Each structure stands twice: as structure tokens, then as C-alpha cells.
mmCIF file of C-alpha atoms in Angstrom:
data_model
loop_
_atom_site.group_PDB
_atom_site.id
_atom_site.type_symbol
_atom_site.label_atom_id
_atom_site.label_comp_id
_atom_site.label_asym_id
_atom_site.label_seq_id
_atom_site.Cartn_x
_atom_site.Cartn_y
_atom_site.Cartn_z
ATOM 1 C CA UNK B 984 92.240 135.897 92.067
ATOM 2 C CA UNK B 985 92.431 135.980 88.264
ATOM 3 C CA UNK B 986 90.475 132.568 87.573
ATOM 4 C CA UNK B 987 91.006 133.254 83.958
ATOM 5 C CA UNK B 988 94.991 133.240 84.615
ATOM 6 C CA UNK B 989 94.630 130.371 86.553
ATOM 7 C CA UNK B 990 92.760 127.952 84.008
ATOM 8 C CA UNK B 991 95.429 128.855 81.327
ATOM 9 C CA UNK B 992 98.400 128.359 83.209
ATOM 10 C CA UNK B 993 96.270 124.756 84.108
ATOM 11 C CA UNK B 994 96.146 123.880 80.387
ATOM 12 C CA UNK B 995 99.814 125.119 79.938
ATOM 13 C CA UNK B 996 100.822 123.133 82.233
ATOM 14 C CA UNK B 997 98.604 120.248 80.728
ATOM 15 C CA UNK B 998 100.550 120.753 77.650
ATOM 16 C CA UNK B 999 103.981 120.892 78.686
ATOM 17 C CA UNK B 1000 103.534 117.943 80.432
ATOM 18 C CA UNK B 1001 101.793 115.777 77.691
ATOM 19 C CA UNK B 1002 104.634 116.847 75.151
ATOM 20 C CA UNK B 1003 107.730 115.994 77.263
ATOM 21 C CA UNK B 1004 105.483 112.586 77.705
ATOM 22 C CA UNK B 1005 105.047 111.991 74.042
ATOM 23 C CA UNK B 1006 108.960 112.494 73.778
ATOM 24 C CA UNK B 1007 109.666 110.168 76.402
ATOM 25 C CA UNK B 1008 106.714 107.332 76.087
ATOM 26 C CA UNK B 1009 105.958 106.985 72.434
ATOM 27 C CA UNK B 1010 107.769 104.051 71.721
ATOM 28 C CA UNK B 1011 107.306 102.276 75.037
ATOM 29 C CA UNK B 1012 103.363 102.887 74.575
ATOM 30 C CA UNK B 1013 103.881 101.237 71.164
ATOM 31 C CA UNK B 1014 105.521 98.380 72.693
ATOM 32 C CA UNK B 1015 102.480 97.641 75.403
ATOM 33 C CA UNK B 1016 100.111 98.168 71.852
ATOM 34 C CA UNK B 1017 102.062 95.311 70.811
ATOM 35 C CA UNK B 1018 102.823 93.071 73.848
ATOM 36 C CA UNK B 1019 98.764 93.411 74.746
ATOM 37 C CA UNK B 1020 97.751 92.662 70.861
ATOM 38 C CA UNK B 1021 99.998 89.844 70.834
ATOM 39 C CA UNK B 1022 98.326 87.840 73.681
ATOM 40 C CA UNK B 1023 94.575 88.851 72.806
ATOM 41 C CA UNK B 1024 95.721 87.176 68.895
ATOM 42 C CA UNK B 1025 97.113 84.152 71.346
ATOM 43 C CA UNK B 1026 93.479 83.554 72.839
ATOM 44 C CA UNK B 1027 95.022 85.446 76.243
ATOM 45 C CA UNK B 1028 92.976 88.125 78.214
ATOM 46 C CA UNK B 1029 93.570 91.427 79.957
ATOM 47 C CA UNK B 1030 93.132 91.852 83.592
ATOM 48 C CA UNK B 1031 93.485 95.713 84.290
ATOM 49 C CA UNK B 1032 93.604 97.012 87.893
ATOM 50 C CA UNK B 1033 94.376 100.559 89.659
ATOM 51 C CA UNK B 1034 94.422 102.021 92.979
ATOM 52 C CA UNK B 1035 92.045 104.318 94.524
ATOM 53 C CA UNK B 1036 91.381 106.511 92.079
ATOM 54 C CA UNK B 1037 92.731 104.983 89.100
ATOM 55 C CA UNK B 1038 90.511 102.134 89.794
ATOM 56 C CA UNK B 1039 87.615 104.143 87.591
ATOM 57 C CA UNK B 1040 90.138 104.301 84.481
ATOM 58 C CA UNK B 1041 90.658 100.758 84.826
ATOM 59 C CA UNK B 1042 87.018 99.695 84.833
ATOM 60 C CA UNK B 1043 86.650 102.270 81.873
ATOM 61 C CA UNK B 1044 89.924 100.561 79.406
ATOM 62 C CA UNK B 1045 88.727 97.192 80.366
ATOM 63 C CA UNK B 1046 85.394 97.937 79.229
ATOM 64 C CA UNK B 1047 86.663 99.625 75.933
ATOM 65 C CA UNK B 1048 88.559 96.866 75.137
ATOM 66 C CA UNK B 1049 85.496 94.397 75.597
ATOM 67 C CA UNK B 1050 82.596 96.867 73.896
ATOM 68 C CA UNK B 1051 84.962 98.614 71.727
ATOM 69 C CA UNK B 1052 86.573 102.043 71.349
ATOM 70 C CA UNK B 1053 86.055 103.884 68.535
ATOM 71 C CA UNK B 1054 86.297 101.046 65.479
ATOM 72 C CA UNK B 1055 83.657 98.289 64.677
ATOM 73 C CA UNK B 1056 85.064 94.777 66.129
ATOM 74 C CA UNK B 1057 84.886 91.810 68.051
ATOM 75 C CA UNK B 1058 84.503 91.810 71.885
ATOM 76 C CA UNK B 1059 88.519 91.183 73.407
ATOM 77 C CA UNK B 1060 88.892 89.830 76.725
ATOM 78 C CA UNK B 1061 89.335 91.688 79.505
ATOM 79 C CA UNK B 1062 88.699 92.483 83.002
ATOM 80 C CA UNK B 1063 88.462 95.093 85.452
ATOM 81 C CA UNK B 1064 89.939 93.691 89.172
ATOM 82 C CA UNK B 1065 88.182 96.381 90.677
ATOM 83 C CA UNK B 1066 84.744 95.400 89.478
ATOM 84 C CA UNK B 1067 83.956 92.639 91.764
ATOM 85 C CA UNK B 1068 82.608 94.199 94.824
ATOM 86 C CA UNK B 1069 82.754 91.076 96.423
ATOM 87 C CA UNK B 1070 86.311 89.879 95.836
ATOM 88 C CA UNK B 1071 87.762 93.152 97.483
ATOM 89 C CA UNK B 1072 85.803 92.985 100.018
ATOM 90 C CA UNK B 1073 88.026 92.481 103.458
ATOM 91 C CA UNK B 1074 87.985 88.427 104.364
ATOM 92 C CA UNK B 1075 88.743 87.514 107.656
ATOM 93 C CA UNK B 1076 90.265 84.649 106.323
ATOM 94 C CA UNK B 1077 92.721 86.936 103.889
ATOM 95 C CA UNK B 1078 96.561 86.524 104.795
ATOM 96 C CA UNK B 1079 97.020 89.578 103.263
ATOM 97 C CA UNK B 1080 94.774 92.679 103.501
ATOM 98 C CA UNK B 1081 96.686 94.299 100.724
ATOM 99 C CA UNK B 1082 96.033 91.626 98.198
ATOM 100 C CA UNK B 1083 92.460 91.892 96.932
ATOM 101 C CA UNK B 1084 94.177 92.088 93.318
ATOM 102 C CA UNK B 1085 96.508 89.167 93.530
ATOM 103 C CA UNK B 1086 93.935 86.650 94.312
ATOM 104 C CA UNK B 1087 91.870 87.573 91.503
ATOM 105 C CA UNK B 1088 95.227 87.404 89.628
ATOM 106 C CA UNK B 1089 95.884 84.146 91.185
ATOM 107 C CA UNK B 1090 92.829 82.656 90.796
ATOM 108 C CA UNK B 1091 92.315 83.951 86.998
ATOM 109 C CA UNK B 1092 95.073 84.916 85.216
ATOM 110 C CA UNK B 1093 97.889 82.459 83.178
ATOM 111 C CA UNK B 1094 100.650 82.405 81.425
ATOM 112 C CA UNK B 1095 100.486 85.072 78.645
ATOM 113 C CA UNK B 1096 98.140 86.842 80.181
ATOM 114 C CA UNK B 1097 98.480 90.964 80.409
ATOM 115 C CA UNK B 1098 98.383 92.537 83.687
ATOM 116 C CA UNK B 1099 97.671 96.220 83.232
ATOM 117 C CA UNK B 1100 98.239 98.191 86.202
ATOM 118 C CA UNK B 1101 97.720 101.721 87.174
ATOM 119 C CA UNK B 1102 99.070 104.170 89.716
ATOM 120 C CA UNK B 1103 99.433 107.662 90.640
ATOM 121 C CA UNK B 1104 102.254 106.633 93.369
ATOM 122 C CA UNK B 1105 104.771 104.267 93.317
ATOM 123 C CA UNK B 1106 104.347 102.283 96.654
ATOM 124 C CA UNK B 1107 100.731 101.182 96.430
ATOM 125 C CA UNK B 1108 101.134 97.799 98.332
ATOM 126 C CA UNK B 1109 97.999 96.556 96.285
ATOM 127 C CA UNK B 1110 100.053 97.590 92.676
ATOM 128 C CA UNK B 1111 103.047 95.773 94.117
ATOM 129 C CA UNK B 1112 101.214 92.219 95.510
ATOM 130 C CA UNK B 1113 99.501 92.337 92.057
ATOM 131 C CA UNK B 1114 102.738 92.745 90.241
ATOM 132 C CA UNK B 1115 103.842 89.620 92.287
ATOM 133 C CA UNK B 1116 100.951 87.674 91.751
ATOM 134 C CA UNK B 1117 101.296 87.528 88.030
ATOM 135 C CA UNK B 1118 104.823 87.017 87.760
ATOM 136 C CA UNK B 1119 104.119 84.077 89.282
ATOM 137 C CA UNK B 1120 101.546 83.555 86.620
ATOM 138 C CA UNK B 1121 104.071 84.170 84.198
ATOM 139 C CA UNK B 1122 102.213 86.569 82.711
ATOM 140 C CA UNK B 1123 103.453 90.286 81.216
ATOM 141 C CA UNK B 1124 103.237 93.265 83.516
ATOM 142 C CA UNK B 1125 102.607 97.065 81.765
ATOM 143 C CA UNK B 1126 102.207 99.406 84.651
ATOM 144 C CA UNK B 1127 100.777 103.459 84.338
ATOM 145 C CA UNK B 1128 102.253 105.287 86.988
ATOM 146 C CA UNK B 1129 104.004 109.041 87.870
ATOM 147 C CA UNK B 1130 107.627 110.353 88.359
ATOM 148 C CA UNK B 1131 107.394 108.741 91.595
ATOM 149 C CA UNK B 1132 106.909 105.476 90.364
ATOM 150 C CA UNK B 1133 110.399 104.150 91.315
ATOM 151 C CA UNK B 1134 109.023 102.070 93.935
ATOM 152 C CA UNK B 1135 107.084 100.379 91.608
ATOM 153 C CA UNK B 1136 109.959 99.538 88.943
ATOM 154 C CA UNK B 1137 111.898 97.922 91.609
ATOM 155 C CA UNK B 1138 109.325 95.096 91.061
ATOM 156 C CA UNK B 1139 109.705 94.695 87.193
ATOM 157 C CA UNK B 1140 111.443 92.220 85.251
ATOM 158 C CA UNK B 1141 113.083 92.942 81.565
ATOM 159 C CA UNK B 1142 109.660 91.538 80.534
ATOM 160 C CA UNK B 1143 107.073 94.339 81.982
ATOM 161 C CA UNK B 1144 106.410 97.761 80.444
ATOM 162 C CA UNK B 1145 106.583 100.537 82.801
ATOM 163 C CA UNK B 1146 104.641 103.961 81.397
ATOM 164 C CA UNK B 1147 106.091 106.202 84.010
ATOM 165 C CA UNK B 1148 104.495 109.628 83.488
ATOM 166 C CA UNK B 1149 106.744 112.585 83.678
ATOM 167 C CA UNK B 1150 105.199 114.527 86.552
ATOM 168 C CA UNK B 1151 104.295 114.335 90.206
ATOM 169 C CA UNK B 1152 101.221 115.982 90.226
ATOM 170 C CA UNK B 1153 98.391 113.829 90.193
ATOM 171 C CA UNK B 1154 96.112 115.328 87.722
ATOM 172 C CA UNK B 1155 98.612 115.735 85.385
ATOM 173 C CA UNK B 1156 99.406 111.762 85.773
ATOM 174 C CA UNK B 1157 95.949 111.281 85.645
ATOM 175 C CA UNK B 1158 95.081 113.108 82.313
ATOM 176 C CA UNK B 1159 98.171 111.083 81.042
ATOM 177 C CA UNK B 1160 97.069 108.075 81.779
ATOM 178 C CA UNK B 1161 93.756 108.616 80.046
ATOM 179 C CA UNK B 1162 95.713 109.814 76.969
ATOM 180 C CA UNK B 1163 97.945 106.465 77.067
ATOM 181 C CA UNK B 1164 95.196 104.303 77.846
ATOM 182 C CA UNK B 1165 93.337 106.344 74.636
ATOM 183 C CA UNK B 1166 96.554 105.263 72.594
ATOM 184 C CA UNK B 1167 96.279 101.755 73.520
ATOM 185 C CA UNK B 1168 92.999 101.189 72.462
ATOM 186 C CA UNK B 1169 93.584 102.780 69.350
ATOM 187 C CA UNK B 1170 96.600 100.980 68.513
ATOM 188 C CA UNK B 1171 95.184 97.884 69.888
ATOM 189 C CA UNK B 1172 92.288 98.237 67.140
ATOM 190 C CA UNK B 1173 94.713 99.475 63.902
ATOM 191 C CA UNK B 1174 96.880 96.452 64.920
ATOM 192 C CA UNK B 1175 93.598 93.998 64.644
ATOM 193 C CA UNK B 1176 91.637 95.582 62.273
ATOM 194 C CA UNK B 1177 94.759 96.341 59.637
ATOM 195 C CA UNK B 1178 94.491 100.344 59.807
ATOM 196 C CA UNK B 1179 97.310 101.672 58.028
ATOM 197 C CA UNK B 1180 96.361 105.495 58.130
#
């Protein structure tokens, strides 16, 4: 096996992949920089939450968002779901085992609130009760997921954002993510802060 071959058809692939994304995703990530900047200025908060393994890139944009990214500025408010052992811990008391998310949602989130969700597949049953739980919160939905996402737009009103990466594969929808989630807190801070350049 020609590792060498391997790695750079990896990054190729990386690449393709990020630029059909940019193409496709630019303005709808600019709308989410807006929609999330818009409730933070309104005294609202972020609640961020992702399945399996997206649940470690929502603990790390909720945590940029509250200590900062790569500008000096106030703490904003937000909060990773996935954070609280406890709450998603199984209760025998739960009606739903698949809705650790929506009765954190339930319990904390309002109207004008942001739930940020993330995905690499469209019919995680925890994505979908927490999409349900905060539309009846009123609040705004922007969910990260891949090509197969479909499942989860079925569950979106006019009023949600849904950053559907252009790819299957799940590292490639995972490295996208990151990049979006990157692009939010950057825009998130210009937006505050008045960055022009």
C-alpha cells in the first residue's frame, strides 16, 4: 500500500469537498452568524447539542462562544446539552429514552433562544425530539448535518437553518462542521465587536 498516495487523495478529497461546501453554504452560514448574533444582542442564549460523536464539537462551540474564540470579548451565553452527565443519564421515570436533549430544552430554553444542533445522520431520534422540543419553545433551530440529512429537514420550519454538508462520509461531515462552526464564531465576534476587515 502506497500510504503516501493514500494521505493525498485524503486531503484531495478534503478539498473537493470543503469547496463545493463553500459554494453551496456560504450564505446560509452567514444567515445562522446572524440569526445566533441577533438573539445573544436580545439577552437570549445558545443551547448547542450533537449526537454521539458530534457531541465533543458541541461542548467545544459552546465553550468558544462563552470563553471566546480568537477576539478579546465578553462571555455570550451558551450551553453544551451534552455536558450534564447527570441529565442524560437514563431515568426510569423518562417517557422517552430518546429525549435527554429535549428536557434540558424544555426545562431551559425560551422564546428566542438558538438551538444549535449537530449530526452526521439524518435520523438521530435525539436531533429530532430536540428539534421538537424547541419549537415548542419557540425558539430558532440551525442544524449541522450530512447529505443524508433529509430526515432531519422534514422537521424544520421556514424559521430554522439547516447546514447540510455536501457528503456522506463522516469525516468529511465532520471536518465541515468544524470549519462552519469556525465560521460562526468568527462571524459571531466581527458582528459584535464591529470588524470590518
Amino acid at each position: 500500500m502506497d500510504l503516501i498516495a493514500r494521505i493525498s487523495s485524503q486531503f484531495q478529497d478534503s478539498t473537493r469537498t470543503t469547496l463545493e461546501a463553500l459554494e453551496l453554504l456560504a450564505a446560509p452560514i452567514a444567515g445562522a452568524i446572524e440569526t445566533i448574533t441577533a438573539s445573544l444582542l436580545d439577552n437570549g442564549k445558545v443551547l448547542v447539542c450533537g449526537g454521539s460523536g458530534s457531541s465533543g464539537d458541541a461542548r467545544r462551540f459552546a465553550a468558544q462562544l462563552v470563553n471566546g474564540f480568537e477576539l478579546e470579548r465578553p462571555s455570550l451565553a451558551a450551553f453544551a446539552l451534552s455536558a450534564d452527565a447527570s441529565t442524560l443519564a437514563p431515568s426510569p421515570s423518562a417517557p422517552n429514552p430518546q429525549s435527554p436533549f429535549s428536557r434540558q430544552i424544555l426545562a431551559l430554553g425560551q422564546a428566542g433562544d438558538i438551538l444549535l444542533a449537530l449530526t452526521t445522520h439524518g435520523d438521530s431520534p435525539r436531533i429530532i425530539e430536540a428539534i421538537r422540543a424547541a419549537h415548542e419553545r419557540d425558539m430558532r433551530i440551525i442544524v449541522l448535518s450530512g447529505a443524508d440529512g433529509l430526515g432531519i429537514a422534514e422537521h424544520l420550519t421556514a424559521r430554522d437553518i439547516h447546514l447540510c454538508a455536501p457528503t456522506e462520509r463522516s469525516a468529511r461531515i465532520q471536518e465541515l462542521h468544524l470549519l462552519i462552526l469556525h465560521c460562526l464564531c468568527d462571524g459571531i465576534d466581527c458582528l459584535l465587536l464591529g470588524v470590518e476587515d
